[in-house]
Structure formats: structure tokens, C-alpha cells
Amino acid sequence: MEDEMSSSFLQDNKKFLIIAASVIAAIVAACVIFNVVNGGKDNESDITDATNEVVVNPYSLPKADSVSVTDSPILYDFVNGCVGLNEDIVPMVTSDSYFIVVSKEDSSRLFVVMNYGNQSEDELNNLLPVFSSSPIRVNLNEEQIKTFNNEVVELENGGGVQSYEEGDYTFYVIPYDIVLLDSSSIEVIDFEQLMNDKKPGDLAIKISNGMGIPVEIIRDKCDVQRIKEISGIDFNDSFWDKVNYNAHVKVHKHSDSEYCIISPIYKRLVAGYGDPINMFAVNGDDKMMTVGDLSDYLEREGYESIEQALKTKDYATQDEVDEKKGMEIA
């Protein structure tokens, strides 16, 4: 009896089921086509479009946290916004600026990041690392990609551009002056527009959101002796082993949600005599404490220790620092 009812239901609703199956198949097909045409944009993080051309064999960049720094150091630096960190294709401490363009064989899609050189009036800033923008997607048609390949090879043969291959990718390092002073050198990319479209890369965002510059990068890439000579900051001092430069770290109370913000800093002695003292600024104010004094205060008032806070890495944004500025720690 049950089989007869089932058979009757299928017979009565056969037309409906066929239509439903067709609709579902159409939706699935549309999703597949969308992903192919758009190169799997969902797999990318914060990619800006520079053009809307139809591309040949589009591809997507992997997300920043899915790239192996060991297997693909150049690609890792490219998608994380730190070109030059793990593979020295550009210097991280420089006054020169570069476009880094990545292409993939048989595709007319390019991605571009920008490295801006330090040109500050503050000599210390000029001695610190520079970080890349996030990638910008450039879609070219078949004819345009042929033109780009011819133009960039000509510039490379002339010594103005350098290229690096890694896996399926080719990375071109193009100095700003080459394309901004002579727009005809690579005509198919509007480099001035790319500069207007730029956004900070992943690492630059983390640094500005309270993480600060990892000191291991400063020690590896910067002239720390020169930095000490002009600023007094000794990045080889053990004080900097566990803290980042310009970091803002939240220190939480054990009993409630209250927290204070500490930032590693140094203090020159009066008239510049003697070595500077490594200290922490508290709540973004002029109030500073040595490691010992701050440790004693935090323990007495029921806060977690400096070591715990640095290990937790709960960073504070500049807005949060500004909100706390001038407040007594309690």
C-alpha cells in the first residue's frame, strides 16, 4: 500500500519535480559560471578592481593566511603587504618607490601592489621599514596582455625592470620613475589611477591598529646602530625582545572588564647624558613607568602582568588610545 501511494505521488507530481530539478540545476550552473568569470573572488581578501575587462583564464590570489612563507616567500610577501621581507626583491628600508606586478602564464589578469619609499623629514622614520599596499586587480583583454608582455620585456632587457619567478607566478619590480615620468613605457596600465586606488596591505593595517612594527623585522632589515645614534633607541636591548615598536597593548584587570593601555617607549635623560631608559607610556599619556614600577603597580591593583598582556597580544587601536588618554589607571 505504501509503495502504491509513493508511486501515485511521483506520478501526480512528476511535472513539478522536473521543473524543480531544472531550476536547481540552473542555479548551480549560474554559481559555477559566476565563480569562473570572477576568478573565485571569494577566495581573495580586500582586492580592489582597476578594470572590468573580460579576462582569459582568470585566476585569484590566495588569501594571506593560506600562503606558505617557506614554499612561496615572494607570494607570501605580496599578499600580506610586506614585499621584500622574506625575499629581497625590493629593499624594505628605502626612499625609492616601486610597483610590483604579478602575472600568471596564459592569463590576462594582473595584480599590482605599491611600495612607497620613506621620504620623511624625520630621519628615524626614514630608517624604518616600508610596507606594501593591498593588491589591486587589473583585468586586460588578450591584445592588452600581449602589449604588456612586450613592453615589460623591453624594459627588463634595458635594465629598468627586474623579474622573479616563483611557481606559476612572475613578479615584475617596476620603479615608479619609469612609468610615472614616461606613461608610454607601459601604456596598458594606468599607474596614476592605481596610486589613487591604493589601500593599506594586511600587515600595514595590523601595525596601525596597535600591533606596531615587529622588532625582529627592524633588527633584520634596518641599520639599528644608526637608529641608536640618532634616537637613542637600542633595538638590540633585551627590552625589545617581546614588545613591538609603537605597539599599544591592553592590560586587563582580573576582576572586571577594565583595562589600561601600555606602549613601549624610551626616555632620554636630561641634557642627553647617559643611556635612555626603556619605559612604558600608560594610556597614551605623558605618564611613563619603568618595567619594575609598572609591574608592581599592575600586581597591586589587580591587573594581569606585563608578560601576560604581551603574550595575549590584545592590541588597542589609536582611537582606543585616544579615549583613554589622560585617564588615571585604576
XYZ file of C-alpha atoms in Angstrom:
330
model
C 0.000 0.000 0.000
C 2.826 2.352 0.939
C 4.602 1.649 -2.386
C 1.388 2.415 -4.279
C 0.988 5.769 -2.518
C 4.592 6.631 -3.245
C 4.184 5.724 -6.890
C 0.995 7.753 -7.119
C 2.689 10.793 -5.564
C 5.580 10.612 -8.017
C 3.191 10.258 -10.944
C 0.989 13.164 -9.840
C 3.942 15.459 -9.170
C 6.269 14.359 -11.966
C 5.962 17.647 -13.860
C 6.582 19.674 -10.716
C 9.661 17.623 -9.791
C 11.148 18.003 -13.276
C 10.688 21.788 -13.157
C 12.185 21.973 -9.646
C 15.212 19.893 -10.697
C 15.726 22.142 -13.723
C 15.619 25.292 -11.578
C 18.138 23.844 -9.108
C 20.468 22.802 -11.949
C 20.253 26.286 -13.459
C 21.122 27.928 -10.122
C 24.134 25.629 -9.601
C 25.342 26.286 -13.157
C 24.983 30.036 -12.688
C 27.044 29.895 -9.494
C 29.803 27.928 -11.222
C 29.878 30.333 -14.171
C 29.976 33.329 -11.810
C 32.955 31.907 -9.936
C 34.844 31.143 -13.130
C 34.227 34.570 -14.668
C 35.159 36.341 -11.451
C 38.185 34.176 -10.784
C 36.893 32.996 -7.414
C 36.841 36.434 -5.806
C 35.529 34.909 -2.587
C 38.980 33.401 -2.091
C 40.598 36.832 -2.040
C 40.956 39.334 0.758
C 40.268 43.027 0.119
C 41.063 43.093 -3.609
C 40.407 46.347 -5.485
C 39.358 46.221 -9.152
C 41.196 48.549 -11.520
C 39.436 47.487 -14.735
C 36.462 45.396 -15.788
C 37.806 43.787 -18.959
C 36.890 40.174 -19.748
C 39.993 38.141 -18.998
C 41.494 34.978 -20.445
C 41.841 32.191 -17.858
C 41.226 34.418 -14.830
C 42.882 33.443 -11.560
C 42.643 34.678 -7.997
C 45.279 35.384 -5.419
C 45.088 33.136 -2.355
C 44.150 34.632 0.978
C 47.010 35.991 3.025
C 46.810 33.304 5.717
C 46.797 30.421 3.219
C 50.214 31.048 1.624
C 53.286 29.205 2.907
C 56.156 31.556 3.632
C 58.539 28.608 3.211
C 57.232 27.396 -0.145
C 56.247 30.764 -1.663
C 58.087 33.609 0.114
C 57.545 36.195 -2.668
C 53.824 35.434 -2.988
C 53.530 35.453 0.816
C 55.063 38.924 1.000
C 52.907 40.105 -1.927
C 49.526 39.129 -0.443
C 50.481 40.104 3.130
C 51.648 43.588 2.201
C 55.313 43.174 3.131
C 57.180 42.839 -0.173
C 60.887 42.403 0.483
C 60.510 40.845 3.928
C 61.207 37.183 3.169
C 62.698 37.582 -0.305
C 64.762 40.677 -1.094
C 63.144 41.646 -4.399
C 62.873 45.243 -3.118
C 64.574 46.881 -0.124
C 62.323 47.410 2.888
C 64.278 50.457 4.017
C 64.450 52.829 1.076
C 63.496 56.250 -0.239
C 62.624 54.716 -3.623
C 59.129 53.576 -4.562
C 58.069 50.612 -6.668
C 55.119 48.963 -8.338
C 55.250 45.167 -8.056
C 53.178 43.439 -10.739
C 52.396 39.715 -10.664
C 51.213 37.814 -13.713
C 50.345 34.203 -14.366
C 51.036 32.353 -17.602
C 48.141 32.237 -20.103
C 46.059 34.742 -18.110
C 45.310 38.365 -18.918
C 44.736 39.240 -15.275
C 47.419 41.104 -13.329
C 47.695 42.114 -9.692
C 49.670 45.148 -8.533
C 50.921 46.329 -5.136
C 52.801 49.526 -4.350
C 55.781 50.107 -2.091
C 56.242 53.722 -1.033
C 59.721 54.752 -0.011
C 60.307 56.798 3.143
C 60.810 60.475 2.402
C 60.121 61.920 5.822
C 61.785 64.924 7.424
C 62.238 62.694 10.464
C 65.438 60.690 9.976
C 64.233 57.918 12.275
C 61.197 57.281 10.055
C 63.484 57.079 7.032
C 65.413 54.286 8.743
C 62.334 52.132 9.442
C 60.770 49.531 7.100
C 58.159 50.419 4.497
C 55.179 48.153 3.842
C 53.148 47.421 0.712
C 49.618 48.288 -0.324
C 47.000 45.592 -0.742
C 46.799 44.011 -4.229
C 44.801 45.747 -6.965
C 43.286 43.583 -9.675
C 43.924 44.667 -13.283
C 41.934 42.836 -15.959
C 43.251 43.156 -19.509
C 41.990 41.711 -22.753
C 44.099 39.362 -24.886
C 45.559 42.137 -27.015
C 46.426 44.253 -23.975
C 48.208 41.409 -22.191
C 50.349 40.831 -25.280
C 51.210 44.524 -25.291
C 52.060 44.438 -21.587
C 54.300 41.392 -22.008
C 56.173 43.049 -24.888
C 56.569 46.352 -23.018
C 57.754 44.844 -19.751
C 60.241 42.543 -21.507
C 61.682 45.521 -23.362
C 62.089 47.415 -20.083
C 63.648 44.349 -18.449
C 66.140 43.982 -21.297
C 67.047 47.635 -20.808
C 67.772 47.045 -17.125
C 64.940 49.190 -15.786
C 62.729 46.331 -14.604
C 63.582 43.127 -12.766
C 61.531 39.933 -12.805
C 61.333 36.982 -10.423
C 59.624 33.646 -10.996
C 58.032 31.577 -8.270
C 55.802 28.629 -9.076
C 53.250 29.697 -11.695
C 53.786 33.405 -10.997
C 56.113 36.040 -12.456
C 56.753 39.145 -10.358
C 57.931 42.361 -12.027
C 59.568 45.080 -9.933
C 58.948 48.400 -11.702
C 60.411 51.654 -10.270
C 57.895 54.498 -10.065
C 60.001 56.830 -12.195
C 59.926 54.501 -15.194
C 56.146 54.529 -15.572
C 55.164 57.837 -13.973
C 57.653 60.020 -15.859
C 57.028 58.183 -19.120
C 53.489 56.802 -19.307
C 54.206 55.340 -22.739
C 56.629 52.806 -21.254
C 53.702 50.599 -20.147
C 50.585 52.034 -21.741
C 48.011 49.374 -20.869
C 48.130 50.048 -17.093
C 47.076 53.400 -15.630
C 49.636 53.589 -12.825
C 48.472 57.012 -11.663
C 44.973 55.629 -11.164
C 46.414 52.686 -9.233
C 48.025 55.152 -6.835
C 44.618 56.735 -6.238
C 43.003 53.325 -5.670
C 45.583 52.017 -3.220
C 44.655 50.661 0.195
C 46.960 49.575 3.035
C 48.118 45.969 2.936
C 47.290 43.426 5.647
C 50.484 43.932 7.638
C 50.287 47.745 7.457
C 46.719 47.599 8.799
C 47.757 45.371 11.710
C 50.681 47.672 12.504
C 48.492 50.790 12.540
C 45.793 49.007 14.557
C 48.043 48.654 17.572
C 50.360 45.762 16.776
C 53.273 48.077 15.988
C 56.297 47.101 13.920
C 57.687 43.694 14.924
C 61.161 44.319 16.271
C 62.543 41.202 14.560
C 61.833 42.953 11.243
C 63.634 46.093 12.431
C 66.610 44.054 13.618
C 66.772 42.157 10.326
C 66.149 44.968 7.837
C 67.270 48.208 9.479
C 70.520 49.885 10.484
C 69.912 49.541 14.234
C 73.258 51.135 15.094
C 72.361 54.287 13.151
C 68.910 54.314 14.776
C 70.571 54.200 18.195
C 72.921 57.041 17.265
C 70.172 59.439 16.186
C 67.317 58.466 18.512
C 68.770 56.637 21.470
C 66.583 53.581 20.868
C 68.630 50.403 21.172
C 66.612 47.708 19.429
C 69.227 45.144 20.412
C 68.350 45.709 24.074
C 66.505 42.740 25.617
C 63.629 45.114 26.482
C 62.528 44.835 22.840
C 62.608 41.031 22.726
C 58.885 40.720 23.491
C 57.437 44.095 22.500
C 56.853 45.753 19.131
C 57.855 49.291 18.268
C 54.877 51.704 18.541
C 52.614 48.919 19.855
C 49.585 49.647 22.063
C 48.776 46.683 24.313
C 45.733 46.257 26.551
C 46.368 45.083 30.114
C 43.173 43.686 31.667
C 42.027 43.631 35.252
C 41.322 40.202 36.750
C 38.066 41.252 38.447
C 36.205 43.135 35.685
C 36.352 44.422 32.121
C 38.536 47.418 32.961
C 41.865 47.705 31.166
C 44.707 50.131 30.672
C 46.904 50.519 27.580
C 50.675 50.339 27.678
C 53.038 51.377 24.901
C 56.789 50.668 24.892
C 58.805 53.858 24.776
C 62.209 55.217 25.718
C 63.067 58.355 27.669
C 66.166 60.406 27.123
C 67.857 61.632 30.266
C 68.172 65.365 30.923
C 70.684 67.048 28.563
C 71.153 63.741 26.779
C 73.644 62.337 29.309
C 73.725 58.608 29.872
C 71.735 55.875 28.172
C 67.985 56.333 27.590
C 65.666 54.421 29.899
C 63.258 51.885 28.388
C 59.804 52.556 29.778
C 56.085 52.116 29.080
C 53.738 55.004 28.381
C 50.393 54.392 30.076
C 47.077 55.226 28.406
C 48.797 57.164 25.645
C 49.729 59.966 28.025
C 52.971 61.547 29.161
C 52.818 59.346 32.254
C 55.644 56.817 31.938
C 56.765 53.943 34.132
C 59.788 51.699 34.193
C 59.179 47.980 33.788
C 59.678 47.415 37.505
C 57.373 50.223 38.648
C 54.644 49.253 36.177
C 54.867 45.586 37.186
C 54.466 46.485 40.863
C 51.529 48.770 40.153
C 49.674 46.236 37.991
C 50.067 43.488 40.601
C 48.928 45.769 43.417
C 45.824 46.956 41.530
C 44.754 43.505 40.319
C 45.775 43.674 36.655
C 47.349 40.885 34.672
C 51.129 41.062 34.375
C 53.033 42.778 31.574
C 54.215 39.350 30.414
C 50.646 38.021 30.240
C 49.442 41.064 28.308
C 52.277 40.870 25.786
C 51.622 37.162 25.323
C 47.858 37.672 24.814
C 48.504 40.378 22.176
C 45.215 42.215 22.656
C 46.171 45.361 20.779
C 44.443 48.734 21.055
C 43.631 50.942 18.088
C 44.641 54.597 18.067
C 41.011 55.563 18.725
C 41.018 53.412 21.865
C 44.282 55.001 22.974
C 42.817 58.479 22.432
C 39.754 57.563 24.522
C 41.997 56.505 27.406
C 44.387 59.431 27.104
C 44.737 61.371 30.307
C 42.830 58.790 32.371
C 44.454 57.539 35.507
C 44.959 53.779 35.552
C 42.623 52.275 38.104
